[in-house]
PDB file of C-alpha atoms in Angstrom:
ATOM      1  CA  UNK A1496      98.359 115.285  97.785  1.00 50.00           C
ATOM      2  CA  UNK A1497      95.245 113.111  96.473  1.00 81.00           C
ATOM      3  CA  UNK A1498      97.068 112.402  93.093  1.00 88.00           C
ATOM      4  CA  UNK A1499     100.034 111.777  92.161  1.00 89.00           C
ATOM      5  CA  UNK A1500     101.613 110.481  89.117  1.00 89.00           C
ATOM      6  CA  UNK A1501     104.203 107.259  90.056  1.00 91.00           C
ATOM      7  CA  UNK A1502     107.146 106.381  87.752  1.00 93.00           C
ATOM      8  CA  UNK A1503     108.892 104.060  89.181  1.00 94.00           C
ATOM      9  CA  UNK A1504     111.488 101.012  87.394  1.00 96.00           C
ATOM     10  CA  UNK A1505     111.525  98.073  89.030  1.00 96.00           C
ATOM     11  CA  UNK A1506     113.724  94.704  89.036  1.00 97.00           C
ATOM     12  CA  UNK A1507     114.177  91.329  90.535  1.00 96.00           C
ATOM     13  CA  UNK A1508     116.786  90.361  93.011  1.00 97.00           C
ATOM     14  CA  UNK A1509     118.435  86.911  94.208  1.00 96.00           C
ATOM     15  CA  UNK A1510     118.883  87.539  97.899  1.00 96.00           C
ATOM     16  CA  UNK A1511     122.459  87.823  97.181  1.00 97.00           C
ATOM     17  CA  UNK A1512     121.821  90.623  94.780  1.00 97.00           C
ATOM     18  CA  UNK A1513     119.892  92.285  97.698  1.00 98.00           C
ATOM     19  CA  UNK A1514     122.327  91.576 100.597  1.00 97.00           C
ATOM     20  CA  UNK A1515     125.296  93.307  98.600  1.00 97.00           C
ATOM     21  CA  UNK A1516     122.734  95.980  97.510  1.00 98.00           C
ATOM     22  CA  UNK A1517     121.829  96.693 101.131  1.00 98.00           C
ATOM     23  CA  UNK A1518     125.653  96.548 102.733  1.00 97.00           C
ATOM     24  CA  UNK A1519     127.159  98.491  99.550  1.00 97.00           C
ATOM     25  CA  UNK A1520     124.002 101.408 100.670  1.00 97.00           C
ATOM     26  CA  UNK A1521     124.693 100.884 103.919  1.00 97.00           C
ATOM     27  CA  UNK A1522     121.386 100.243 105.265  1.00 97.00           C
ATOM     28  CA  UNK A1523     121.050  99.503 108.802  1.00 96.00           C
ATOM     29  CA  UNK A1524     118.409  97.462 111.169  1.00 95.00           C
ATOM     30  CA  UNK A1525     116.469 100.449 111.806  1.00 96.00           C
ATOM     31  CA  UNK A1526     116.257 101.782 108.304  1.00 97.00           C
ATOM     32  CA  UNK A1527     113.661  99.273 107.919  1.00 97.00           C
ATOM     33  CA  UNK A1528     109.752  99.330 108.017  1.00 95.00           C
ATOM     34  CA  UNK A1529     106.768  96.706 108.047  1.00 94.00           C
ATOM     35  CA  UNK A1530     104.110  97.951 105.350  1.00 94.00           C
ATOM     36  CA  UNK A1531     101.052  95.081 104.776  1.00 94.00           C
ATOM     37  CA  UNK A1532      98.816  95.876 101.186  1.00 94.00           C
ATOM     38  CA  UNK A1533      95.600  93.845 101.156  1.00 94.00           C
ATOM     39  CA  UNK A1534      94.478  93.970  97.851  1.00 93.00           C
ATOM     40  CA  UNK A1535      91.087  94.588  96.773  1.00 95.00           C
ATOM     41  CA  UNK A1536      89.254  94.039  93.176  1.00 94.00           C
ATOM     42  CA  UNK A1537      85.866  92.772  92.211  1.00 94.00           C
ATOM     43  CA  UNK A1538      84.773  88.887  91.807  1.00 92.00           C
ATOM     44  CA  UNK A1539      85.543  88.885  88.173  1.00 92.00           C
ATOM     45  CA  UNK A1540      88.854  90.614  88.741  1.00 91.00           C
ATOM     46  CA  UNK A1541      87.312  94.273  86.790  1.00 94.00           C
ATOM     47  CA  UNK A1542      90.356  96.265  88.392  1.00 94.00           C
ATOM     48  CA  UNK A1543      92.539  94.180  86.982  1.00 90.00           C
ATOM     49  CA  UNK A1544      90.807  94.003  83.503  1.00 92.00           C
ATOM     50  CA  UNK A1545      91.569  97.507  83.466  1.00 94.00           C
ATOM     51  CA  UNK A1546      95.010  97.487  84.508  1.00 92.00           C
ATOM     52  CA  UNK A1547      94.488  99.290  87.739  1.00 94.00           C
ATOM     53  CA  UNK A1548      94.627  98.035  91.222  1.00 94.00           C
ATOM     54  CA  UNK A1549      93.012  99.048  94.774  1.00 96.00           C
ATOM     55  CA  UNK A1550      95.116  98.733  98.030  1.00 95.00           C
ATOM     56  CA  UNK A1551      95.106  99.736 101.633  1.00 96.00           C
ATOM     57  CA  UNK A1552      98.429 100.158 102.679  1.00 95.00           C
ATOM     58  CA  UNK A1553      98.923  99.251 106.492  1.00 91.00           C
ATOM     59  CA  UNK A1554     101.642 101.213 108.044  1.00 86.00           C
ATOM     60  CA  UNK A1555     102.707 101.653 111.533  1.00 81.00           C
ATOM     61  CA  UNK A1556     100.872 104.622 112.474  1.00 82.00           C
ATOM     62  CA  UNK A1557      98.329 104.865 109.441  1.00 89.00           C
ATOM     63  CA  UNK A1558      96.308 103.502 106.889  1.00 95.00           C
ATOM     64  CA  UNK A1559      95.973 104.292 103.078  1.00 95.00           C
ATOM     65  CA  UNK A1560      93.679 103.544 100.173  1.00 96.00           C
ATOM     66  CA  UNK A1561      95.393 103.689  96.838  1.00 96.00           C
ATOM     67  CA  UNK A1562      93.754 103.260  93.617  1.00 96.00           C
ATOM     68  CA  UNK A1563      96.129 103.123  90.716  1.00 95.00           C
ATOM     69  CA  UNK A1564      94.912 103.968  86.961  1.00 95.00           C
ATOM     70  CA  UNK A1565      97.093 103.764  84.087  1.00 93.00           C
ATOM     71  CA  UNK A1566      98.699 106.709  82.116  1.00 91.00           C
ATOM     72  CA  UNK A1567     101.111 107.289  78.896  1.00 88.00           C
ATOM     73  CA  UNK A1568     104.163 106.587  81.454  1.00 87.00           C
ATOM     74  CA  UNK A1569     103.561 105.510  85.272  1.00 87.00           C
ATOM     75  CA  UNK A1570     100.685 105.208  86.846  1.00 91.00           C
ATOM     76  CA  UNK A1571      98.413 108.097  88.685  1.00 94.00           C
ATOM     77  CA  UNK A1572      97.778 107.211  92.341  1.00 95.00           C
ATOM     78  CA  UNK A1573      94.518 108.618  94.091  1.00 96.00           C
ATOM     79  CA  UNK A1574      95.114 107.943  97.439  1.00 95.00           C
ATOM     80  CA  UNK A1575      92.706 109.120 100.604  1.00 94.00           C
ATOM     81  CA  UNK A1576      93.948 108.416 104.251  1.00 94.00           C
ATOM     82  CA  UNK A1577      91.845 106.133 106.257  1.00 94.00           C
ATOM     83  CA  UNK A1578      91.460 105.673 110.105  1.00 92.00           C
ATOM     84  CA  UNK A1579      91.925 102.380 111.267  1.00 92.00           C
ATOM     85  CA  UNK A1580      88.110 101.750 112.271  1.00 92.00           C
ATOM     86  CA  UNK A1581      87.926 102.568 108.095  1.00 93.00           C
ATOM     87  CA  UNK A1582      90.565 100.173 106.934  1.00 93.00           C
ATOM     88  CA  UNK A1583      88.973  97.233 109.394  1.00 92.00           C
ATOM     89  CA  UNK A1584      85.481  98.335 108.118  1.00 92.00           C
ATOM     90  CA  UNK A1585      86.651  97.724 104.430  1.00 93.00           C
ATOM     91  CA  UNK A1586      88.609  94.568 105.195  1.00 89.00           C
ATOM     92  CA  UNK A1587      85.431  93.150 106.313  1.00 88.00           C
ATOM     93  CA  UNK A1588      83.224  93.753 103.499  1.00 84.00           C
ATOM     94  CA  UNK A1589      82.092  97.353 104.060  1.00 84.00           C
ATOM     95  CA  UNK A1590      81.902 100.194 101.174  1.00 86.00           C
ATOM     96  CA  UNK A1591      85.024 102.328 100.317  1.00 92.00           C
ATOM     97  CA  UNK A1592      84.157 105.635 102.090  1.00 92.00           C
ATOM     98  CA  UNK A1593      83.182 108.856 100.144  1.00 92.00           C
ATOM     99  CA  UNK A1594      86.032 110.460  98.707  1.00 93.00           C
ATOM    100  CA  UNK A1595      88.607 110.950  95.823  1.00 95.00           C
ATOM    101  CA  UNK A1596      89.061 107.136  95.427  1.00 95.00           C
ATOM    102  CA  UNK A1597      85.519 106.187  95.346  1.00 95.00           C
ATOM    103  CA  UNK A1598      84.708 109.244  92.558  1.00 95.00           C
ATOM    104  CA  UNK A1599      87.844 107.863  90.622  1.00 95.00           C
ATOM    105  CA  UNK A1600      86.463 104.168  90.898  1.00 96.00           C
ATOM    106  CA  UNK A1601      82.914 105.662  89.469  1.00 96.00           C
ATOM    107  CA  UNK A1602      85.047 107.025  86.603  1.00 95.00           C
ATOM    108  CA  UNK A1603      86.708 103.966  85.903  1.00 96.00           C
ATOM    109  CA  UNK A1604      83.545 102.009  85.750  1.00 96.00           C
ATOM    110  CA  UNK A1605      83.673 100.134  89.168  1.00 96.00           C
ATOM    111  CA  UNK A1606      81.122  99.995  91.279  1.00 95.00           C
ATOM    112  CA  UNK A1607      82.567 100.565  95.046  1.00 94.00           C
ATOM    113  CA  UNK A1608      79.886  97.914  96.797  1.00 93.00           C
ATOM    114  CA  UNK A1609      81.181  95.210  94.326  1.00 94.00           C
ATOM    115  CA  UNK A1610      84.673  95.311  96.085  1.00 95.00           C
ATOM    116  CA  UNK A1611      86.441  92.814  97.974  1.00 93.00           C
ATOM    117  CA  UNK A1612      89.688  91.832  99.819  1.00 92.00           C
ATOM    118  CA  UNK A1613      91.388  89.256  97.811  1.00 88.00           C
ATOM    119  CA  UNK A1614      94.420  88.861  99.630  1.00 87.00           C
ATOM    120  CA  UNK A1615      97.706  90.306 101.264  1.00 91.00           C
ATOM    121  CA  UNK A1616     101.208  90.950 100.523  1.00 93.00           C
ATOM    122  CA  UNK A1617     103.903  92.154 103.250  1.00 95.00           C
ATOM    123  CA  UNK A1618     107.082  93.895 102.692  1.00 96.00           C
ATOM    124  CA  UNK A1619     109.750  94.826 104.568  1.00 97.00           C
ATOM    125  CA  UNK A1620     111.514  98.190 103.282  1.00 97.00           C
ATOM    126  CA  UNK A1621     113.978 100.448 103.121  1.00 98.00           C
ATOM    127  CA  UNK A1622     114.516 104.106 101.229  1.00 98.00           C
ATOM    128  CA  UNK A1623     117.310 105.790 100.289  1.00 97.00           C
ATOM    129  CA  UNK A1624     117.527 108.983  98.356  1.00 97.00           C
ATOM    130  CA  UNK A1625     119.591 108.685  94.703  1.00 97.00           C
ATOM    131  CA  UNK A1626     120.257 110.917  92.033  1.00 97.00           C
ATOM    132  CA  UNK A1627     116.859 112.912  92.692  1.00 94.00           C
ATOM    133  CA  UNK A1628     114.878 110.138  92.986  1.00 97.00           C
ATOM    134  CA  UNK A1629     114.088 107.009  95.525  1.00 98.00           C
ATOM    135  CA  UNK A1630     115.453 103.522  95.778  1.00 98.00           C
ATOM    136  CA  UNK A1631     113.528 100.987  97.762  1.00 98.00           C
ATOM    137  CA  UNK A1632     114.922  98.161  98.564  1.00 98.00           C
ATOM    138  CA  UNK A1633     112.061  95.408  99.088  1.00 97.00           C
ATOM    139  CA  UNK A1634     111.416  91.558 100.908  1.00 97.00           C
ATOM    140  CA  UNK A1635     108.073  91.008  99.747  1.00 95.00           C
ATOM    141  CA  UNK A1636     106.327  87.613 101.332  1.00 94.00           C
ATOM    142  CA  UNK A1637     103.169  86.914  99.750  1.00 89.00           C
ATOM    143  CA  UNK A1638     100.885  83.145  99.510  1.00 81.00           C
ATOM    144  CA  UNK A1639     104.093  80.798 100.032  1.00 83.00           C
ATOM    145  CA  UNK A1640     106.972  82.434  98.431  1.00 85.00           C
ATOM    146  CA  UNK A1641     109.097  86.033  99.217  1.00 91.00           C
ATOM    147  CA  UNK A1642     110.808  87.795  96.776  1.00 94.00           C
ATOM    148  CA  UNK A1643     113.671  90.824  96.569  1.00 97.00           C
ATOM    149  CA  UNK A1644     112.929  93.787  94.493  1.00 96.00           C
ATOM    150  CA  UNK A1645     115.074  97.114  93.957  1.00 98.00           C
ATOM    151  CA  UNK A1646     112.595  99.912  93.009  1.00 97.00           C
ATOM    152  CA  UNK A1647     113.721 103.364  91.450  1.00 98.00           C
ATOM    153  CA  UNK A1648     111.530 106.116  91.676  1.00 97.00           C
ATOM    154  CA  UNK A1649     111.358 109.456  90.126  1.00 97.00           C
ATOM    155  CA  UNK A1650     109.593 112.471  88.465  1.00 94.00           C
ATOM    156  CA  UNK A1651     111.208 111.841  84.711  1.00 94.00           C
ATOM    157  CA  UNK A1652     111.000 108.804  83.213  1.00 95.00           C
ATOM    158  CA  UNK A1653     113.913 109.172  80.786  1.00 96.00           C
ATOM    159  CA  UNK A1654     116.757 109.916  83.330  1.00 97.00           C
ATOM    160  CA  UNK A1655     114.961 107.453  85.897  1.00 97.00           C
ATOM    161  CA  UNK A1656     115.596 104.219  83.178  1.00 96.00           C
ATOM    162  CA  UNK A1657     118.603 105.754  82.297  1.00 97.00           C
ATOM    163  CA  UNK A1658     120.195 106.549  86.107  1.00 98.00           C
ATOM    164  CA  UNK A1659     118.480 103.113  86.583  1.00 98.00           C
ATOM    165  CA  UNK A1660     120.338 100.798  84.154  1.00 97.00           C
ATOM    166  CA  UNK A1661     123.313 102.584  85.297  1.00 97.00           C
ATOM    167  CA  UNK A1662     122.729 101.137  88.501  1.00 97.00           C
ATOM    168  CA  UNK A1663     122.042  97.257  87.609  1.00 97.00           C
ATOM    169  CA  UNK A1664     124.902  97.296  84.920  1.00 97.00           C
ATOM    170  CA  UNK A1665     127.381  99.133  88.019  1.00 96.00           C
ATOM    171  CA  UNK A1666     126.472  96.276  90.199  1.00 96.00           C
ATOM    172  CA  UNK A1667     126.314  93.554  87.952  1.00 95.00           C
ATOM    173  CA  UNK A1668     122.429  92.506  88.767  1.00 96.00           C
ATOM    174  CA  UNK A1669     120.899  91.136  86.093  1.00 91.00           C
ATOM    175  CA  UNK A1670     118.388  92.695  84.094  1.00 91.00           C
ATOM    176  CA  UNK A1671     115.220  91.308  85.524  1.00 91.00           C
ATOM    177  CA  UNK A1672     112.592  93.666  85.130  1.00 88.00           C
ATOM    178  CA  UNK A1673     109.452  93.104  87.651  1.00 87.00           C
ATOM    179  CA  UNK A1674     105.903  92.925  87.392  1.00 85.00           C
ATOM    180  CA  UNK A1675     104.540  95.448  90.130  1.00 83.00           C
ATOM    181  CA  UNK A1676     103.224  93.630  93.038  1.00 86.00           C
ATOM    182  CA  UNK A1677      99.757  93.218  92.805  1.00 82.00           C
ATOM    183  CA  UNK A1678     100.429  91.320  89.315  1.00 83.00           C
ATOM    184  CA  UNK A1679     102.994  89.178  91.490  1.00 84.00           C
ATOM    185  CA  UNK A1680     100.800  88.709  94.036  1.00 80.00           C
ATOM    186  CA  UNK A1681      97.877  87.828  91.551  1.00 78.00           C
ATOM    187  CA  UNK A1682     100.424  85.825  89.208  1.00 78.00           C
ATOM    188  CA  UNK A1683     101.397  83.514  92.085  1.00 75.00           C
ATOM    189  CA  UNK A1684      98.243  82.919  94.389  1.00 68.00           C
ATOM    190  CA  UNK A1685      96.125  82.986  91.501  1.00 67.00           C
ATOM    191  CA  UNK A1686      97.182  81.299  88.806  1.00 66.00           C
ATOM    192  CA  UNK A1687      98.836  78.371  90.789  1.00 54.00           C
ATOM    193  CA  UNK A1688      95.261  77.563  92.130  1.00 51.00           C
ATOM    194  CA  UNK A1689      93.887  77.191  88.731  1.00 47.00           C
TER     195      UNK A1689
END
């Protein structure tokens, strides 16, 4: 599928939030995977201007461009599958191919040649299916800090927050809604260089 709408809650852990969260799921060793986002936007940051973002998702056996554009609720991801000689070509200052993400970006008003990498954030990750939608259970490590994050997704935002809430008030997190990664990412590196 080239686009998909993503509704997704999010929240801040403490590592001990996480480590109870990940024995009381029972997630093993080998439920987790490596994914690496590098982050691209222009030089004055027009991506982010228009509350979208551009990543290429490194996984182990393929790569992924995902631009994501704002809606009424979520976010719609137009995402094209690269080949690793792609995702190289692009880290090192090459065009985004043709395709759905490069029409989108024209829509948007960003011009594909003015796009660079701006920096990387890794997570390590693990899924589990719940009440008909995902959790993900994230350690994020990005400029000098990591962070925890417990991500819900689902198809209906309503019963997501509400299945959602459920879960943080069941387990006694607190309430600590998150900013989605890029803005983390951005928030950090960023804005503790200025």
């Amino acid at each position: 599928m080239v686009k998909e709408l993503e509704i997704e809650f999010r929240n801040l852990l403490t590592k001990e939030e996480y480590d109870r969260l990940i024995e009381d799921f029972r997630i093993k060793e080998d439920d987790f995977f490596e994914q690496t986002n590098f982050y691209l936007d222009t030089a004055d940051f027009g991506l982010k201007e228009r509350n979208s973002a551009l990543r290429i998702r490194q996984l182990e056996k393929q790569y992924q461009l995902t631009l994501k554009t704002p809606e009424a609720r979520g976010l719609m991801e137009t995402t094209q599958i690269l080949a690793a000689d792609q995702a190289s070509a692009i880290t090192d200052g090459a065009n985004i191919p043709v395709g759905p993400v490069r029409d989108t970006l024209k829509e948007i008003g960003i011009n594909h040649e003015d796009l660079q990498v701006f920096g990387s954030l890794k997570t390590i990750r693990a899924e589990k299916d719940y009440k008909k939608g995902l959790l993900v259970f994230d350690k994020n490590f990005y400029g000098s800090i990591s962070d925890f994050d417990l991500e819900y997704e689902v198809s209906d935002y309503d019963k997501g927050k509400e299945i959602f809430d459920k879960l943080l008030k069941e387990y006694q997190i607190t309430n600590h809604p998150a900013e989605n990664k890029v803005v983390r990412f951005y928030n950090h590196v960023y804005k503790n260089n200025d």
